[in-house]
XYZ file of N, CA and C in Angstrom:
138
model
N 12.220 7.131 -4.971
C 13.129 6.247 -4.299
C 12.841 6.324 -2.800
N 12.938 5.169 -2.141
C 12.744 5.073 -0.702
C 14.052 4.638 -0.058
N 14.346 5.199 1.085
C 15.499 4.774 1.865
C 14.932 4.070 3.096
N 15.089 2.759 3.174
C 14.504 1.960 4.247
C 15.608 1.535 5.203
N 15.464 1.884 6.489
C 16.487 1.541 7.484
C 16.003 0.531 8.512
N 14.720 0.212 8.478
C 14.168 -0.809 9.362
C 13.071 -1.538 8.617
N 12.684 -2.710 9.112
C 11.643 -3.494 8.446
C 10.392 -2.635 8.284
N 9.897 -2.575 7.051
C 8.794 -1.680 6.704
C 7.839 -2.386 5.753
N 6.539 -2.165 5.946
C 5.531 -2.679 5.023
C 4.952 -1.518 4.235
N 4.993 -1.635 2.912
C 4.401 -0.638 2.022
C 3.053 -1.163 1.551
N 2.084 -0.264 1.440
C 0.763 -0.605 0.895
C 0.440 0.415 -0.186
N -0.117 -0.067 -1.295
C -0.470 0.859 -2.370
C -1.664 0.314 -3.136
N -2.310 1.195 -3.882
C -3.423 0.814 -4.744
C -3.322 1.624 -6.026
N -4.008 1.173 -7.042
C -3.950 1.822 -8.356
C -5.209 2.632 -8.616
N -5.009 3.692 -9.347
C -6.132 4.513 -9.801
C -6.044 4.584 -11.319
N -7.140 4.281 -11.991
C -7.214 4.340 -13.443
C -6.978 5.779 -13.896
N -6.452 5.973 -15.080
C -6.157 7.320 -15.578
C -7.398 8.220 -15.605
N -8.584 7.610 -15.650
C -9.826 8.381 -15.621
C -10.231 8.733 -14.185
N -9.444 8.242 -13.206
C -9.744 8.547 -11.810
C -10.564 7.487 -11.102
N -10.859 6.389 -11.799
C -11.662 5.332 -11.198
C -10.793 4.450 -10.296
N -11.275 4.188 -9.093
C -10.582 3.310 -8.158
C -11.341 1.993 -8.110
N -10.626 0.892 -8.238
C -11.248 -0.430 -8.284
C -12.158 -0.660 -7.082
N -13.373 -1.076 -7.351
C -14.392 -1.398 -6.346
C -14.649 -0.252 -5.371
N -14.447 0.986 -5.837
C -14.708 2.186 -5.033
C -13.974 2.192 -3.699
N -12.778 1.631 -3.666
C -11.963 1.619 -2.458
C -11.673 3.044 -2.014
N -11.810 3.323 -0.735
C -11.561 4.665 -0.210
C -10.497 4.591 0.885
N -9.244 4.912 0.559
C -8.165 4.807 1.549
C -8.250 5.852 2.654
N -9.106 6.868 2.508
C -9.214 7.911 3.529
C -10.147 7.499 4.662
N -10.827 6.391 4.500
C -11.753 5.895 5.524
C -11.247 4.549 6.011
N -11.911 3.974 6.939
C -11.529 2.660 7.477
C -12.076 1.545 6.587
N -11.710 1.599 5.325
C -12.161 0.613 4.341
C -11.400 -0.682 4.577
N -12.066 -1.706 5.052
C -11.428 -2.971 5.448
C -11.404 -4.012 4.337
N -11.755 -3.627 3.112
C -11.833 -4.609 2.027
C -10.477 -5.066 1.519
N -9.414 -4.373 1.880
C -8.081 -4.806 1.479
C -7.822 -4.717 -0.013
N -8.349 -3.694 -0.668
C -8.141 -3.519 -2.107
C -6.803 -2.840 -2.382
N -5.758 -3.342 -1.777
C -4.443 -2.787 -1.989
C -3.417 -3.905 -2.033
N -2.249 -3.595 -2.529
C -1.133 -4.543 -2.594
C -0.180 -4.221 -1.458
N 0.580 -5.211 -1.011
C 1.562 -4.958 0.038
C 2.902 -5.584 -0.323
N 3.944 -5.017 0.239
C 5.281 -5.577 0.143
C 6.004 -5.224 1.430
N 6.648 -6.212 2.035
C 7.402 -5.961 3.258
C 8.885 -6.078 2.941
N 9.619 -5.055 3.299
C 11.076 -5.054 3.142
C 11.645 -5.348 4.525
N 12.382 -6.462 4.645
C 12.952 -6.865 5.917
C 14.443 -6.534 5.938
N 14.829 -5.806 6.962
C 16.225 -5.441 7.138
C 16.845 -6.467 8.095
N 17.823 -7.198 7.620
C 18.483 -8.219 8.440
C 19.511 -7.552 9.352
N 19.585 -8.058 10.562
C 20.595 -7.546 11.495
C 21.933 -8.176 11.184
N 23.002 -7.406 11.268
C 24.336 -7.895 10.965
C 24.978 -8.509 12.181
C-alpha cells in the first residue's frame, strides 16, 4: 500500500518468474528505451 500526499508518478516493469526482463531492460542504468509502465496520481487542492 502507498500513502500519496502529493502528485506522484509511479514507474514499474515486470520480471518473468524465470528472471527474464523484457528486451533486457536494465533499470539500474540510464536505459532510455522506456520499457516500463507509468501511472500518475494527482492530488487535487481543496
